[in-house]
Amino acid sequence: MKIIVGLGNPGSRFDRTRHNIGFDIIDELAKANQALLNQTKFKGVYTTIHHHGEKAILLKPLTYMNLSGESIRPFMDYYDIPIENLLVIYDDLDLPVGKIRLRQKGSAGGHNGIKSTIAHVGGQNFNRIRVGIDRPTNGMSISDYVLGKFTGEEQDVMNEVMQTSVKACERWLEKPFIEVMNEYN
């Protein structure tokens, strides 16, 4: 079994913000697989999908971003999911809007959701899809920027990125992550 986690913040005020792109991609992945994210457990909302014979949990932690690992770890323990079967999707200020980067390991790079995940799963060796949201250029604070919504033009780009990310997730359910990285990076 694998687990695909989208990071974000719970609550309608955070819907469709830059920081919640991980949630948005999980929503699209569930929709693409005719699944409803309507089960709750371990401080998260989730569903289970089957794709090409592979079973996967889709999870949106209902903790705030900086506590994401508090939801992820209990799922991994309960379902006996090894760290190499974890994929985390999250926003990245260091990539331009519309760019995605798949990685098998790495540091948190200042991302509090990834810091929490690393602390709770016991290491950095898990798969990731980093989704570029760029940095503010108009003097706006980082926190106001990441909690803001995409512009209309950016949202058009992000709609395409979400679909590409969904396809990358589905490919990982079919083949090794290293092959998916080579295909999508």
Backbone as numpy.savetxt, mean C-alpha at the origin, in Angstrom:
# Nx Ny Nz CAx CAy CAz Cx Cy Cz
-0.17 -18.39 1.54 -1.01 -17.21 1.54 -0.12 -15.97 1.54
-0.61 -14.92 0.84 0.09 -13.65 0.80 -0.80 -12.57 1.40
-0.19 -11.45 1.75 -0.95 -10.31 2.27 -0.49 -9.04 1.55
-1.45 -8.28 1.06 -1.19 -7.02 0.38 -1.82 -5.93 1.24
-1.00 -5.00 1.68 -1.44 -3.96 2.61 -1.31 -2.59 1.95
-2.37 -1.81 2.00 -2.32 -0.42 1.56 -2.31 0.47 2.78
-1.35 1.39 2.84 -1.27 2.28 4.00 -2.08 3.55 3.77
-2.65 4.03 4.87 -3.44 5.26 4.83 -3.93 5.59 6.22
-4.79 6.58 6.29 -5.41 6.99 7.54 -6.91 6.75 7.46
-7.52 6.24 8.53 -8.96 5.98 8.51 -9.76 7.28 8.64
-10.98 7.26 8.15 -11.87 8.40 8.29 -12.08 9.13 6.98
-13.29 9.63 6.80 -13.66 10.26 5.53 -12.85 11.53 5.23
-12.36 12.20 6.25 -11.59 13.42 5.97 -10.27 13.13 5.26
-9.82 11.88 5.30 -8.58 11.50 4.64 -8.81 10.83 3.28
-10.07 10.60 2.91 -10.37 9.94 1.64 -9.75 10.70 0.47
-9.13 9.93 -0.42 -8.55 10.44 -1.67 -7.45 11.48 -1.46
-6.79 11.44 -0.31 -5.64 12.32 -0.09 -4.37 11.63 -0.58
-3.32 12.40 -0.73 -2.05 11.84 -1.20 -1.56 10.72 -0.28
-1.70 10.92 1.02 -1.19 9.95 1.99 -2.00 8.65 1.97
-3.18 8.66 1.38 -4.06 7.48 1.38 -4.05 6.72 0.06
-3.06 6.95 -0.78 -3.01 6.26 -2.07 -2.94 4.74 -1.87
-2.33 4.27 -0.81 -2.29 2.83 -0.53 -3.69 2.28 -0.31
-4.52 3.00 0.45 -5.93 2.60 0.65 -6.65 2.55 -0.70
-6.44 3.59 -1.52 -7.14 3.68 -2.80 -6.79 2.50 -3.71
-5.53 2.10 -3.69 -5.11 0.97 -4.54 -5.71 -0.33 -4.01
-5.77 -0.52 -2.71 -6.41 -1.71 -2.15 -7.89 -1.74 -2.54
-8.56 -0.59 -2.49 -9.97 -0.52 -2.93 -10.11 -0.96 -4.38
-9.22 -0.48 -5.24 -9.28 -0.83 -6.66 -8.96 -2.31 -6.88
-8.01 -2.85 -6.12 -7.65 -4.26 -6.23 -8.82 -5.14 -5.79
-9.48 -4.76 -4.72 -10.66 -5.52 -4.27 -11.75 -5.48 -5.35
-11.99 -4.29 -5.89 -13.01 -4.13 -6.94 -12.68 -4.98 -8.17
-11.42 -4.98 -8.57 -10.99 -5.75 -9.75 -11.17 -7.25 -9.54
-11.19 -7.67 -8.28 -11.35 -9.09 -7.96 -12.72 -9.40 -7.36
-13.69 -8.51 -7.60 -15.07 -8.66 -7.12 -15.14 -9.04 -5.64
-14.35 -8.33 -4.84 -14.32 -8.58 -3.40 -14.75 -7.33 -2.65
-15.33 -7.53 -1.49 -15.74 -6.42 -0.65 -14.86 -6.36 0.59
-14.34 -5.18 0.85 -13.56 -4.97 2.08 -14.55 -4.71 3.20
-15.08 -5.80 3.76 -16.15 -5.64 4.75 -15.94 -6.48 6.02
-14.75 -7.02 6.18 -14.45 -7.79 7.38 -13.47 -6.99 8.24
-13.63 -7.07 9.55 -12.72 -6.36 10.43 -12.09 -7.34 11.42
-10.82 -7.10 11.66 -10.05 -7.91 12.60 -8.72 -7.21 12.82
-8.16 -7.35 14.00 -6.82 -6.84 14.28 -6.61 -5.39 13.85
-7.55 -4.53 14.17 -7.47 -3.10 13.85 -7.37 -2.83 12.36
-8.03 -3.66 11.55 -7.99 -3.44 10.11 -9.26 -3.91 9.45
-9.50 -3.40 8.25 -10.59 -3.88 7.41 -9.93 -4.66 6.27
-10.52 -5.82 5.94 -9.85 -6.69 4.99 -10.85 -7.55 4.21
-10.32 -8.21 3.22 -11.04 -9.23 2.48 -10.01 -10.24 2.00
-10.48 -11.37 1.54 -9.61 -12.40 0.97 -9.98 -12.58 -0.50
-8.97 -12.67 -1.34 -9.20 -12.92 -2.76 -8.44 -14.17 -3.17
-8.86 -14.73 -4.30 -8.17 -15.84 -4.93 -7.86 -15.41 -6.35
-6.60 -15.49 -6.73 -6.18 -15.06 -8.06 -5.19 -16.08 -8.60
-5.53 -16.73 -9.69 -4.67 -17.76 -10.30 -4.21 -18.79 -9.27
-5.11 -19.20 -8.42 -4.82 -20.24 -7.44 -4.10 -19.75 -6.20
-3.77 -18.49 -6.13 -3.10 -17.92 -4.95 -4.12 -17.20 -4.09
-4.08 -17.46 -2.80 -4.96 -16.80 -1.84 -4.22 -15.61 -1.24
-4.92 -14.47 -1.16 -4.29 -13.28 -0.60 -5.28 -12.49 0.23
-4.77 -11.91 1.30 -5.54 -10.98 2.12 -5.23 -9.57 1.61
-6.27 -8.77 1.43 -6.12 -7.35 1.14 -6.47 -6.61 2.42
-5.58 -5.78 2.90 -5.74 -5.15 4.21 -5.54 -3.65 4.15
-6.45 -2.94 4.84 -6.29 -1.51 5.12 -6.28 -1.36 6.64
-5.10 -1.09 7.23 -5.05 -0.89 8.69 -5.91 0.31 9.10
-6.70 0.15 10.14 -7.54 1.23 10.63 -6.89 2.02 11.74
-5.63 1.72 11.99 -4.83 2.54 12.90 -4.47 3.79 12.10
-3.95 4.78 12.71 -3.40 5.87 11.91 -2.09 5.40 11.30
-1.64 6.12 10.28 -0.48 5.73 9.48 0.70 5.30 10.35
1.03 6.09 11.37 2.24 5.80 12.15 2.12 4.59 13.06
0.96 3.92 13.05 0.76 2.70 13.85 0.39 1.50 12.97
0.62 1.59 11.69 0.19 0.56 10.74 0.64 -0.84 11.11
1.85 -0.97 11.62 2.38 -2.28 11.98 1.56 -2.99 13.04
0.83 -2.23 13.87 0.00 -2.83 14.91 -1.15 -3.65 14.32
-1.52 -3.40 13.09 -2.54 -4.19 12.41 -1.90 -5.29 11.56
-0.82 -4.95 10.89 -0.19 -5.88 9.95 0.34 -7.13 10.67
1.07 -6.94 11.75 1.71 -8.07 12.44 0.73 -9.13 12.92
-0.39 -8.76 13.56 -1.33 -9.80 13.99 -1.90 -10.62 12.83
-2.12 -10.00 11.67 -2.58 -10.76 10.51 -1.53 -11.77 10.08
-0.28 -11.33 10.04 0.80 -12.23 9.63 0.94 -13.38 10.61
0.81 -13.11 11.90 0.90 -14.17 12.91 -0.28 -15.12 12.82
-1.48 -14.59 12.75 -2.69 -15.40 12.75 -2.75 -16.33 11.54
-2.38 -15.81 10.38 -2.43 -16.61 9.14 -1.09 -17.25 8.80
-0.10 -17.11 9.68 1.22 -17.70 9.49 1.83 -17.28 8.14
1.84 -15.97 7.91 2.35 -15.41 6.66 3.79 -14.95 6.89
4.74 -15.50 6.15 6.14 -15.08 6.30 6.36 -13.69 5.71
7.40 -13.02 6.15 7.67 -11.65 5.73 7.84 -11.53 4.21
8.35 -12.57 3.57 8.53 -12.50 2.11 7.19 -12.55 1.36
6.11 -12.86 2.06 4.78 -12.87 1.44 3.97 -11.62 1.79
4.67 -10.58 2.24 4.06 -9.29 2.56 4.39 -8.29 1.46
3.37 -7.56 1.00 3.54 -6.46 0.05 2.83 -5.25 0.63
3.57 -4.14 0.78 3.01 -2.91 1.34 3.03 -1.83 0.26
1.89 -1.15 0.11 1.73 -0.08 -0.89 1.59 1.24 -0.14
2.39 2.23 -0.52 2.36 3.50 0.20 2.86 4.65 -0.66
2.54 5.86 -0.21 2.94 7.10 -0.88 4.42 7.39 -0.64
5.04 8.05 -1.62 6.46 8.39 -1.50 6.70 9.81 -2.00
7.16 10.67 -1.12 7.46 12.06 -1.46 8.66 12.20 -2.40
9.52 11.19 -2.45 10.75 11.28 -3.22 10.60 10.81 -4.66
9.40 10.43 -5.05 9.13 10.06 -6.43 8.13 11.05 -7.02
8.28 11.40 -8.30 7.32 12.32 -8.91 5.92 11.70 -8.99
4.93 12.56 -9.03 3.54 12.09 -9.18 3.46 11.18 -10.40
2.88 10.00 -10.19 2.66 9.08 -11.30 3.74 8.03 -11.47
4.82 8.13 -10.73 5.90 7.15 -10.84 5.72 6.10 -9.75
5.90 4.83 -10.11 5.90 3.79 -9.08 7.25 3.09 -9.09
7.62 2.59 -7.94 8.88 1.86 -7.80 8.62 0.65 -6.92
8.93 -0.53 -7.45 8.79 -1.76 -6.69 10.15 -2.12 -6.10
10.14 -2.50 -4.82 11.37 -2.88 -4.12 11.10 -4.08 -3.24
12.15 -4.87 -2.99 12.02 -6.03 -2.13 12.42 -5.75 -0.70
13.12 -4.67 -0.46 13.55 -4.34 0.89 14.02 -2.91 0.91
14.31 -2.41 2.10 14.85 -1.06 2.21 14.46 -0.41 3.52
15.00 0.76 3.72 14.72 1.50 4.95 13.35 2.17 4.84
12.95 2.83 5.91 11.67 3.52 5.93 11.72 4.82 5.13
12.90 5.37 4.94 13.02 6.60 4.18 12.20 7.74 4.76
12.00 7.74 6.07 11.24 8.80 6.71 9.74 8.59 6.74
9.25 7.51 6.15 7.81 7.25 6.11 7.37 6.56 7.40
6.52 7.21 8.17 6.13 6.68 9.48 5.37 5.36 9.41
4.57 5.15 8.37 3.87 3.88 8.22 4.83 2.73 7.98
5.88 2.99 7.22 6.90 1.96 6.97 7.76 1.75 8.21
8.05 2.82 8.95 8.79 2.67 10.21 8.03 1.73 11.15
6.74 1.94 11.26 5.92 1.09 12.13 5.88 -0.34 11.62
5.78 -0.51 10.32 5.74 -1.85 9.74 7.05 -2.58 10.02
8.17 -1.92 9.77 9.48 -2.52 10.03 9.61 -2.92 11.50
9.19 -2.05 12.39 9.30 -2.32 13.83 8.45 -3.53 14.24
7.28 -3.67 13.65 6.37 -4.74 14.07 6.61 -6.07 13.36
7.07 -6.03 12.11 7.28 -7.31 11.41 8.70 -7.82 11.61
9.56 -7.01 12.22 10.88 -7.48 12.60 11.92 -7.42 11.51
11.76 -6.54 10.56 12.78 -6.40 9.53 12.32 -5.58 8.35
13.29 -5.30 7.46 13.04 -4.46 6.29 12.85 -5.27 5.01
12.95 -6.59 5.10 12.95 -7.44 3.91 11.54 -7.85 3.49
10.72 -6.85 3.15 9.40 -7.14 2.62 9.19 -6.32 1.34
8.29 -6.82 0.51 8.02 -6.22 -0.79 7.23 -4.92 -0.62
7.50 -3.98 -1.54 6.83 -2.69 -1.47 6.50 -2.18 -2.87
5.43 -1.42 -2.94 5.16 -0.59 -4.10 5.11 0.83 -3.57
6.10 1.62 -3.97 6.16 3.03 -3.60 5.48 3.82 -4.71
4.54 4.67 -4.33 3.77 5.44 -5.30 4.13 6.92 -5.14
4.67 7.50 -6.19 5.11 8.88 -6.13 3.99 9.89 -5.97
4.20 10.79 -5.00 3.26 11.91 -4.81 3.99 13.24 -4.90
5.32 13.22 -5.07 6.15 14.41 -5.19 6.17 15.20 -3.88
6.93 16.25 -3.87 7.05 17.11 -2.68 6.37 18.45 -2.98
5.91 19.14 -1.94 5.30 20.46 -2.19 6.36 21.44 -2.68
5.96 22.32 -3.58 6.90 23.30 -4.13 6.51 24.72 -3.76
5.38 24.89 -3.11 4.88 26.24 -2.84 5.05 26.66 -1.38
5.96 26.02 -0.65 6.18 26.36 0.75 5.20 25.71 1.71
4.31 24.89 1.20 3.34 24.19 2.05 4.07 23.19 2.93
3.59 22.99 4.15 4.22 22.01 5.04 3.99 20.60 4.47
4.90 19.70 4.82 4.78 18.31 4.36 3.46 17.71 4.84
3.11 17.93 6.09 1.89 17.31 6.61 0.65 17.85 5.91
0.57 19.15 5.66 -0.58 19.69 4.92 -0.61 19.14 3.50
0.56 18.98 2.90 0.64 18.49 1.53 0.17 17.04 1.43
0.69 16.15 2.28 0.32 14.73 2.17 -1.13 14.49 2.55
-1.69 15.36 3.40 -3.09 15.21 3.78 -4.03 15.98 2.85
-3.45 16.58 1.81 -4.25 17.28 0.80 -4.62 16.35 -0.34
-5.53 16.81 -1.15 -6.00 16.01 -2.29 -5.17 16.34 -3.53
-5.16 15.42 -4.46 -4.48 15.64 -5.73 -5.23 16.70 -6.53
-4.51 17.45 -7.36 -5.17 18.36 -8.29 -5.90 17.51 -9.33
-6.76 18.12 -10.11 -7.49 17.39 -11.15 -6.56 16.67 -12.11
-5.51 17.37 -12.55 -4.54 16.78 -13.48 -3.79 15.63 -12.82
-3.36 15.84 -11.56 -2.67 14.79 -10.83 -3.58 13.57 -10.63
-4.86 13.81 -10.34 -5.79 12.70 -10.11 -5.94 11.85 -11.35
-5.95 12.48 -12.52 -6.01 11.72 -13.78 -4.81 10.78 -13.89
-3.63 11.30 -13.57 -2.41 10.48 -13.60 -2.50 9.36 -12.56
-2.97 9.71 -11.35 -3.04 8.72 -10.28 -4.06 7.62 -10.57
-5.12 7.94 -11.31 -6.08 6.90 -11.70 -5.38 5.83 -12.54
-4.51 6.26 -13.43 -3.73 5.31 -14.24 -2.74 4.53 -13.37
-2.09 5.23 -12.45 -1.12 4.60 -11.55 -1.81 3.53 -10.70
-3.02 3.83 -10.24 -3.75 2.84 -9.43 -3.99 1.57 -10.24
-4.38 1.71 -11.50 -4.63 0.54 -12.33 -3.33 -0.24 -12.60
-2.24 0.47 -12.82 -0.94 -0.18 -13.02 -0.53 -0.92 -11.74
-0.75 -0.31 -10.59 -0.41 -0.93 -9.31 -1.25 -2.18 -9.06
-2.53 -2.12 -9.42 -3.41 -3.30 -9.29 -2.86 -4.44 -10.13
-2.47 -4.14 -11.36 -1.91 -5.18 -12.24 -0.62 -5.75 -11.67
0.22 -4.89 -11.08 1.47 -5.37 -10.48 1.18 -6.30 -9.30
0.19 -5.95 -8.49 -0.19 -6.81 -7.36 -0.68 -8.16 -7.87
-1.52 -8.14 -8.88 -2.04 -9.40 -9.42 -0.93 -10.25 -10.04
0.04 -9.60 -10.67 1.18 -10.34 -11.23 1.97 -11.03 -10.12
2.09 -10.36 -8.97 2.81 -10.95 -7.84 2.10 -12.20 -7.33
0.81 -12.28 -7.54 0.09 -13.48 -7.15 0.30 -14.61 -8.15
0.96 -14.31 -9.26 1.23 -15.29 -10.31 2.69 -15.68 -10.42
3.59 -14.77 -10.02 5.02 -15.01 -10.25 5.86 -14.35 -9.15
7.15 -14.69 -9.06 8.02 -14.10 -8.03 8.10 -12.57 -8.14
8.24 -11.92 -6.99 8.26 -10.46 -6.96 9.40 -9.89 -7.79
10.55 -10.55 -7.82 11.68 -10.04 -8.60 11.31 -9.92 -10.07
10.53 -10.86 -10.58 10.07 -10.78 -11.97 9.08 -9.64 -12.16
8.24 -9.42 -11.19 7.29 -8.32 -11.25 8.04 -6.99 -11.21
9.07 -6.90 -10.39 9.91 -5.70 -10.34 10.50 -5.41 -11.70
11.05 -6.43 -12.35 11.66 -6.24 -13.67 10.63 -5.79 -14.70
9.41 -6.21 -14.54 8.35 -5.86 -15.48 7.84 -4.44 -15.27
7.76 -3.99 -14.01 7.12 -2.72 -13.72 8.05 -1.56 -13.37
9.31 -1.83 -13.03 10.23 -0.72 -12.72 10.79 -0.11 -13.99
